[in-house]
Amino acid sequence: MTTRIDRRFAALTKAARPALVTFVTAGDPDHETSLSILRALPAAGADLIEIGMPFSDPMADGPAIQAAGLRALKSGQTLKRTLAMVRAFRAGDDETPIVLMGYYNPIYSYGNARFLADAKEAGVDGLIVVDLPPEEDEELCLPAIRAGLNFIRLATPTTDDRRLPAVLANTSGFLYYVSIAGITGTAAPDTTAVADAVTRIKDHTGLPICVGFGVKTPNQAAAIGRVADGVVIGSALVEAIRTSLDEAGRATEGTVPAVTGLVRSLAEGVRAARQIAAE
């Protein structure tokens, strides 16, 4: 079955350019503002959207995304409201792929079968669950695939050629390559090392490879876009939200434009990546 993610990457391949994948936390800084940001992302240049599912113990996330999750939880965001947000987004956009990213605990608490049914009905296209290894595929990965959702796995600089087949076994949509060891948003990626890793992984799979963690500027996005099929931006967007808030932590008139303005500049960098490489 062809998914929105498959169709989007097929179109990008035809256009000979990498994807800009944007990450925002659902409900940050509040539900309505978060939905407004979500709706504005495609026009600003986002090709795929990852939505973080807020969780109280986000062990792989750096300070920026941890703080976003806490703001969202404080504002009353729940997994049910996150799915409602996707449903509201789909009312005006039936093309842009949506991937939910986060941890297994909220899904488990919601109920796996119920979650997968509700996610599919809401218009979710894929899942990234960072704390479920391939050895646990029967738990959620395989049921998600049967429900028609892509299950997207992470590979890291420590994922060697012996481990890679297990990581890729039930992965679909794309592979998310974590460009640095450690938590999100804490260091800049080494483009040469990323290029070597992408080349090595492509010997094992025909899936698109998107690279994230540490990409913050248009120049970094362009550099990664020259060697990868997609560039994931997360912490920089979450920081743009934070710095736009008032002293009480509430959204201002500048919150949505702060995010969309940054996305536009990052999109320009990503779109220029292959042009620069061809010159």
PDB file of C-alpha atoms in Angstrom, residues 30-223:
ATOM      1  CA  ASP A  30      -1.101  25.807  23.857  1.00  0.00           C
ATOM      2  CA  HIS A  31      -3.454  23.748  21.725  1.00  0.00           C
ATOM      3  CA  GLU A  32      -4.821  26.509  19.494  1.00  0.00           C
ATOM      4  CA  THR A  33      -1.466  28.141  18.785  1.00  0.00           C
ATOM      5  CA  SER A  34       0.071  24.747  18.129  1.00  0.00           C
ATOM      6  CA  LEU A  35      -2.682  23.960  15.609  1.00  0.00           C
ATOM      7  CA  SER A  36      -2.130  27.327  13.917  1.00  0.00           C
ATOM      8  CA  ILE A  37       1.579  26.551  13.591  1.00  0.00           C
ATOM      9  CA  LEU A  38       0.815  23.101  12.223  1.00  0.00           C
ATOM     10  CA  ARG A  39      -1.533  24.500   9.594  1.00  0.00           C
ATOM     11  CA  ALA A  40       1.030  27.118   8.531  1.00  0.00           C
ATOM     12  CA  LEU A  41       4.000  24.759   8.105  1.00  0.00           C
ATOM     13  CA  PRO A  42       3.313  23.400   4.582  1.00  0.00           C
ATOM     14  CA  ALA A  43       2.958  26.866   3.026  1.00  0.00           C
ATOM     15  CA  ALA A  44       6.188  27.893   4.757  1.00  0.00           C
ATOM     16  CA  GLY A  45       8.033  25.020   3.078  1.00  0.00           C
ATOM     17  CA  ALA A  46       7.627  21.896   5.211  1.00  0.00           C
ATOM     18  CA  ASP A  47       7.406  18.728   3.093  1.00  0.00           C
ATOM     19  CA  LEU A  48       6.706  16.361   5.998  1.00  0.00           C
ATOM     20  CA  ILE A  49       5.684  17.166   9.562  1.00  0.00           C
ATOM     21  CA  GLU A  50       6.692  15.312  12.702  1.00  0.00           C
ATOM     22  CA  ILE A  51       4.508  16.018  15.725  1.00  0.00           C
ATOM     23  CA  GLY A  52       5.944  15.302  19.129  1.00  0.00           C
ATOM     24  CA  MET A  53       3.660  13.527  21.577  1.00  0.00           C
ATOM     25  CA  PRO A  54       4.333  15.244  24.930  1.00  0.00           C
ATOM     26  CA  PHE A  55       5.669  12.952  27.642  1.00  0.00           C
ATOM     27  CA  SER A  56       6.862  13.688  31.166  1.00  0.00           C
ATOM     28  CA  ASP A  57      10.121  11.707  30.859  1.00  0.00           C
ATOM     29  CA  PRO A  58      11.581  12.362  27.366  1.00  0.00           C
ATOM     30  CA  MET A  59      14.975  10.700  27.840  1.00  0.00           C
ATOM     31  CA  ALA A  60      16.316  11.243  24.297  1.00  0.00           C
ATOM     32  CA  ASP A  61      15.360  14.901  24.070  1.00  0.00           C
ATOM     33  CA  GLY A  62      17.516  17.897  24.851  1.00  0.00           C
ATOM     34  CA  PRO A  63      16.485  20.859  27.012  1.00  0.00           C
ATOM     35  CA  ALA A  64      14.563  22.709  24.283  1.00  0.00           C
ATOM     36  CA  ILE A  65      12.215  19.842  23.419  1.00  0.00           C
ATOM     37  CA  GLN A  66      11.909  18.776  27.060  1.00  0.00           C
ATOM     38  CA  ALA A  67      10.751  22.304  27.905  1.00  0.00           C
ATOM     39  CA  ALA A  68       8.299  22.250  24.993  1.00  0.00           C
ATOM     40  CA  GLY A  69       6.808  19.012  26.260  1.00  0.00           C
ATOM     41  CA  LEU A  70       6.376  20.465  29.728  1.00  0.00           C
ATOM     42  CA  ARG A  71       4.706  23.596  28.320  1.00  0.00           C
ATOM     43  CA  ALA A  72       2.342  21.380  26.331  1.00  0.00           C
ATOM     44  CA  LEU A  73       1.480  19.141  29.271  1.00  0.00           C
ATOM     45  CA  LYS A  74       0.917  22.207  31.454  1.00  0.00           C
ATOM     46  CA  SER A  75      -1.493  23.582  28.849  1.00  0.00           C
ATOM     47  CA  GLY A  76      -3.516  20.353  29.020  1.00  0.00           C
ATOM     48  CA  GLN A  77      -2.273  18.526  25.934  1.00  0.00           C
ATOM     49  CA  THR A  78      -3.073  14.817  25.865  1.00  0.00           C
ATOM     50  CA  LEU A  79      -2.643  12.110  23.254  1.00  0.00           C
ATOM     51  CA  LYS A  80      -6.363  12.350  22.501  1.00  0.00           C
ATOM     52  CA  ARG A  81      -6.007  16.106  21.868  1.00  0.00           C
ATOM     53  CA  THR A  82      -2.958  15.463  19.698  1.00  0.00           C
ATOM     54  CA  LEU A  83      -4.997  13.133  17.490  1.00  0.00           C
ATOM     55  CA  ALA A  84      -7.756  15.766  17.385  1.00  0.00           C
ATOM     56  CA  MET A  85      -5.127  18.258  16.207  1.00  0.00           C
ATOM     57  CA  VAL A  86      -4.150  15.947  13.334  1.00  0.00           C
ATOM     58  CA  ARG A  87      -7.816  15.516  12.447  1.00  0.00           C
ATOM     59  CA  ALA A  88      -8.301  19.300  12.360  1.00  0.00           C
ATOM     60  CA  PHE A  89      -5.182  19.706  10.196  1.00  0.00           C
ATOM     61  CA  ARG A  90      -6.461  17.073   7.762  1.00  0.00           C
ATOM     62  CA  ALA A  91      -9.671  19.058   7.245  1.00  0.00           C
ATOM     63  CA  GLY A  92      -7.605  21.523   5.223  1.00  0.00           C
ATOM     64  CA  ASP A  93      -4.641  19.437   4.030  1.00  0.00           C
ATOM     65  CA  ASP A  94      -4.959  15.896   2.747  1.00  0.00           C
ATOM     66  CA  GLU A  95      -1.474  15.716   1.194  1.00  0.00           C
ATOM     67  CA  THR A  96       1.228  16.629   3.726  1.00  0.00           C
ATOM     68  CA  PRO A  97       2.490  13.536   5.563  1.00  0.00           C
ATOM     69  CA  ILE A  98       2.139  13.553   9.353  1.00  0.00           C
ATOM     70  CA  VAL A  99       4.364  11.444  11.605  1.00  0.00           C
ATOM     71  CA  LEU A 100       3.798  11.173  15.349  1.00  0.00           C
ATOM     72  CA  MET A 101       7.067  10.959  17.274  1.00  0.00           C
ATOM     73  CA  GLY A 102       7.638  10.142  20.901  1.00  0.00           C
ATOM     74  CA  TYR A 103       7.732   7.441  23.530  1.00  0.00           C
ATOM     75  CA  TYR A 104       5.785   4.260  24.039  1.00  0.00           C
ATOM     76  CA  ASN A 105       4.312   4.975  27.467  1.00  0.00           C
ATOM     77  CA  PRO A 106       1.525   7.365  26.331  1.00  0.00           C
ATOM     78  CA  ILE A 107       0.553   4.960  23.532  1.00  0.00           C
ATOM     79  CA  TYR A 108       0.520   1.979  25.896  1.00  0.00           C
ATOM     80  CA  SER A 109      -1.616   3.931  28.369  1.00  0.00           C
ATOM     81  CA  TYR A 110      -4.021   4.902  25.578  1.00  0.00           C
ATOM     82  CA  GLY A 111      -4.249   1.275  24.428  1.00  0.00           C
ATOM     83  CA  ASN A 112      -2.354   0.052  21.377  1.00  0.00           C
ATOM     84  CA  ALA A 113      -5.279  -1.163  19.269  1.00  0.00           C
ATOM     85  CA  ARG A 114      -7.386   1.884  20.076  1.00  0.00           C
ATOM     86  CA  PHE A 115      -4.455   4.215  19.389  1.00  0.00           C
ATOM     87  CA  LEU A 116      -3.655   2.696  15.990  1.00  0.00           C
ATOM     88  CA  ALA A 117      -7.308   2.818  14.911  1.00  0.00           C
ATOM     89  CA  ASP A 118      -7.743   6.402  16.096  1.00  0.00           C
ATOM     90  CA  ALA A 119      -4.413   7.536  14.595  1.00  0.00           C
ATOM     91  CA  LYS A 120      -5.289   6.077  11.198  1.00  0.00           C
ATOM     92  CA  GLU A 121      -8.759   7.612  11.296  1.00  0.00           C
ATOM     93  CA  ALA A 122      -7.329  11.018  12.255  1.00  0.00           C
ATOM     94  CA  GLY A 123      -4.964  11.025   9.278  1.00  0.00           C
ATOM     95  CA  VAL A 124      -1.633  10.021  10.821  1.00  0.00           C
ATOM     96  CA  ASP A 125       0.749   8.454   8.294  1.00  0.00           C
ATOM     97  CA  GLY A 126       3.623   7.150  10.385  1.00  0.00           C
ATOM     98  CA  LEU A 127       5.082   6.609  13.839  1.00  0.00           C
ATOM     99  CA  ILE A 128       8.510   7.090  15.372  1.00  0.00           C
ATOM    100  CA  VAL A 129       8.648   5.492  18.814  1.00  0.00           C
ATOM    101  CA  VAL A 130      12.157   6.035  20.088  1.00  0.00           C
ATOM    102  CA  ASP A 131      12.169   3.568  22.985  1.00  0.00           C
ATOM    103  CA  LEU A 132      10.823   0.463  21.213  1.00  0.00           C
ATOM    104  CA  PRO A 133      13.733  -1.580  19.766  1.00  0.00           C
ATOM    105  CA  PRO A 134      13.326  -4.015  16.841  1.00  0.00           C
ATOM    106  CA  GLU A 135      13.210  -6.904  19.309  1.00  0.00           C
ATOM    107  CA  GLU A 136       9.799  -5.570  20.404  1.00  0.00           C
ATOM    108  CA  ASP A 137       8.257  -5.313  16.917  1.00  0.00           C
ATOM    109  CA  GLU A 138       5.287  -7.513  17.847  1.00  0.00           C
ATOM    110  CA  GLU A 139       4.318  -4.938  20.474  1.00  0.00           C
ATOM    111  CA  LEU A 140       3.487  -2.011  18.186  1.00  0.00           C
ATOM    112  CA  CYS A 141       5.505  -1.985  14.960  1.00  0.00           C
ATOM    113  CA  LEU A 142       3.867  -4.926  13.204  1.00  0.00           C
ATOM    114  CA  PRO A 143       0.333  -3.979  14.317  1.00  0.00           C
ATOM    115  CA  ALA A 144       1.001  -0.437  13.043  1.00  0.00           C
ATOM    116  CA  ILE A 145       2.071  -1.759   9.654  1.00  0.00           C
ATOM    117  CA  ARG A 146      -1.052  -3.915   9.485  1.00  0.00           C
ATOM    118  CA  ALA A 147      -3.105  -0.805  10.278  1.00  0.00           C
ATOM    119  CA  GLY A 148      -1.588   0.963   7.265  1.00  0.00           C
ATOM    120  CA  LEU A 149       0.891   3.181   9.104  1.00  0.00           C
ATOM    121  CA  ASN A 150       4.577   3.532   8.299  1.00  0.00           C
ATOM    122  CA  PHE A 151       6.844   2.609  11.215  1.00  0.00           C
ATOM    123  CA  ILE A 152       9.979   4.724  11.017  1.00  0.00           C
ATOM    124  CA  ARG A 153      13.086   3.628  12.846  1.00  0.00           C
ATOM    125  CA  LEU A 154      16.114   5.554  14.083  1.00  0.00           C
ATOM    126  CA  ALA A 155      19.689   4.691  13.177  1.00  0.00           C
ATOM    127  CA  THR A 156      22.618   6.343  14.953  1.00  0.00           C
ATOM    128  CA  PRO A 157      26.389   6.687  14.519  1.00  0.00           C
ATOM    129  CA  THR A 158      26.716   3.538  16.650  1.00  0.00           C
ATOM    130  CA  THR A 159      24.386   1.440  14.433  1.00  0.00           C
ATOM    131  CA  ASP A 160      26.951  -0.763  12.705  1.00  0.00           C
ATOM    132  CA  ASP A 161      26.507  -3.110   9.733  1.00  0.00           C
ATOM    133  CA  ARG A 162      25.648  -6.017  12.041  1.00  0.00           C
ATOM    134  CA  ARG A 163      22.834  -4.111  13.739  1.00  0.00           C
ATOM    135  CA  LEU A 164      21.504  -2.327  10.672  1.00  0.00           C
ATOM    136  CA  PRO A 165      19.515  -5.264   9.167  1.00  0.00           C
ATOM    137  CA  ALA A 166      17.485  -5.583  12.378  1.00  0.00           C
ATOM    138  CA  VAL A 167      16.806  -1.836  12.401  1.00  0.00           C
ATOM    139  CA  LEU A 168      15.698  -1.899   8.766  1.00  0.00           C
ATOM    140  CA  ALA A 169      13.686  -5.134   8.872  1.00  0.00           C
ATOM    141  CA  ASN A 170      10.231  -3.609   9.414  1.00  0.00           C
ATOM    142  CA  THR A 171      11.048   0.043   8.774  1.00  0.00           C
ATOM    143  CA  SER A 172       9.035   1.834   6.085  1.00  0.00           C
ATOM    144  CA  GLY A 173       8.445   5.361   4.831  1.00  0.00           C
ATOM    145  CA  PHE A 174      11.968   6.546   5.567  1.00  0.00           C
ATOM    146  CA  LEU A 175      14.868   5.908   7.919  1.00  0.00           C
ATOM    147  CA  TYR A 176      15.692   8.646  10.422  1.00  0.00           C
ATOM    148  CA  TYR A 177      19.468   8.934  10.831  1.00  0.00           C
ATOM    149  CA  VAL A 178      20.518  10.627  14.069  1.00  0.00           C
ATOM    150  CA  SER A 179      23.555  12.655  13.068  1.00  0.00           C
ATOM    151  CA  ILE A 180      25.120  12.920  16.516  1.00  0.00           C
ATOM    152  CA  ALA A 181      25.411  10.667  19.538  1.00  0.00           C
ATOM    153  CA  GLY A 182      23.448  12.020  22.478  1.00  0.00           C
ATOM    154  CA  ILE A 183      20.301  14.079  22.995  1.00  0.00           C
ATOM    155  CA  THR A 184      18.576  16.426  20.572  1.00  0.00           C
ATOM    156  CA  GLY A 185      19.681  19.968  19.874  1.00  0.00           C
ATOM    157  CA  THR A 186      23.036  19.896  21.664  1.00  0.00           C
ATOM    158  CA  ALA A 187      25.685  19.787  18.911  1.00  0.00           C
ATOM    159  CA  ALA A 188      26.136  20.498  15.205  1.00  0.00           C
ATOM    160  CA  PRO A 189      26.411  17.527  12.840  1.00  0.00           C
ATOM    161  CA  ASP A 190      29.659  16.651  11.045  1.00  0.00           C
ATOM    162  CA  THR A 191      28.634  16.715   7.376  1.00  0.00           C
ATOM    163  CA  THR A 192      31.477  14.471   6.238  1.00  0.00           C
ATOM    164  CA  ALA A 193      30.619  11.843   8.834  1.00  0.00           C
ATOM    165  CA  VAL A 194      26.937  12.095   7.909  1.00  0.00           C
ATOM    166  CA  ALA A 195      27.726  11.637   4.207  1.00  0.00           C
ATOM    167  CA  ASP A 196      29.793   8.538   4.971  1.00  0.00           C
ATOM    168  CA  ALA A 197      27.017   7.104   7.131  1.00  0.00           C
ATOM    169  CA  VAL A 198      24.293   7.781   4.554  1.00  0.00           C
ATOM    170  CA  THR A 199      26.386   6.127   1.828  1.00  0.00           C
ATOM    171  CA  ARG A 200      26.955   3.092   4.043  1.00  0.00           C
ATOM    172  CA  ILE A 201      23.285   2.767   4.980  1.00  0.00           C
ATOM    173  CA  LYS A 202      22.181   3.095   1.345  1.00  0.00           C
ATOM    174  CA  ASP A 203      24.114  -0.112   0.652  1.00  0.00           C
ATOM    175  CA  HIS A 204      21.519  -1.829   2.859  1.00  0.00           C
ATOM    176  CA  THR A 205      18.244  -0.149   1.885  1.00  0.00           C
ATOM    177  CA  GLY A 206      16.388   1.725  -0.814  1.00  0.00           C
ATOM    178  CA  LEU A 207      14.452   3.755   1.758  1.00  0.00           C
ATOM    179  CA  PRO A 208      14.866   7.541   1.845  1.00  0.00           C
ATOM    180  CA  ILE A 209      17.238   8.616   4.614  1.00  0.00           C
ATOM    181  CA  CYS A 210      16.397  11.744   6.601  1.00  0.00           C
ATOM    182  CA  VAL A 211      18.997  13.263   8.888  1.00  0.00           C
ATOM    183  CA  GLY A 212      18.248  15.134  12.084  1.00  0.00           C
ATOM    184  CA  PHE A 213      19.559  16.231  15.500  1.00  0.00           C
ATOM    185  CA  GLY A 214      21.590  19.431  15.659  1.00  0.00           C
ATOM    186  CA  VAL A 215      20.528  21.054  12.360  1.00  0.00           C
ATOM    187  CA  LYS A 216      19.610  24.654  13.138  1.00  0.00           C
ATOM    188  CA  THR A 217      20.594  26.998  10.297  1.00  0.00           C
ATOM    189  CA  PRO A 218      19.885  27.246   6.546  1.00  0.00           C
ATOM    190  CA  ASN A 219      23.572  26.605   5.804  1.00  0.00           C
ATOM    191  CA  GLN A 220      23.566  23.438   7.932  1.00  0.00           C
ATOM    192  CA  ALA A 221      20.306  22.355   6.295  1.00  0.00           C
ATOM    193  CA  ALA A 222      21.824  22.878   2.842  1.00  0.00           C
ATOM    194  CA  ALA A 223      24.946  20.922   3.771  1.00  0.00           C
TER     195      ALA A 223
END
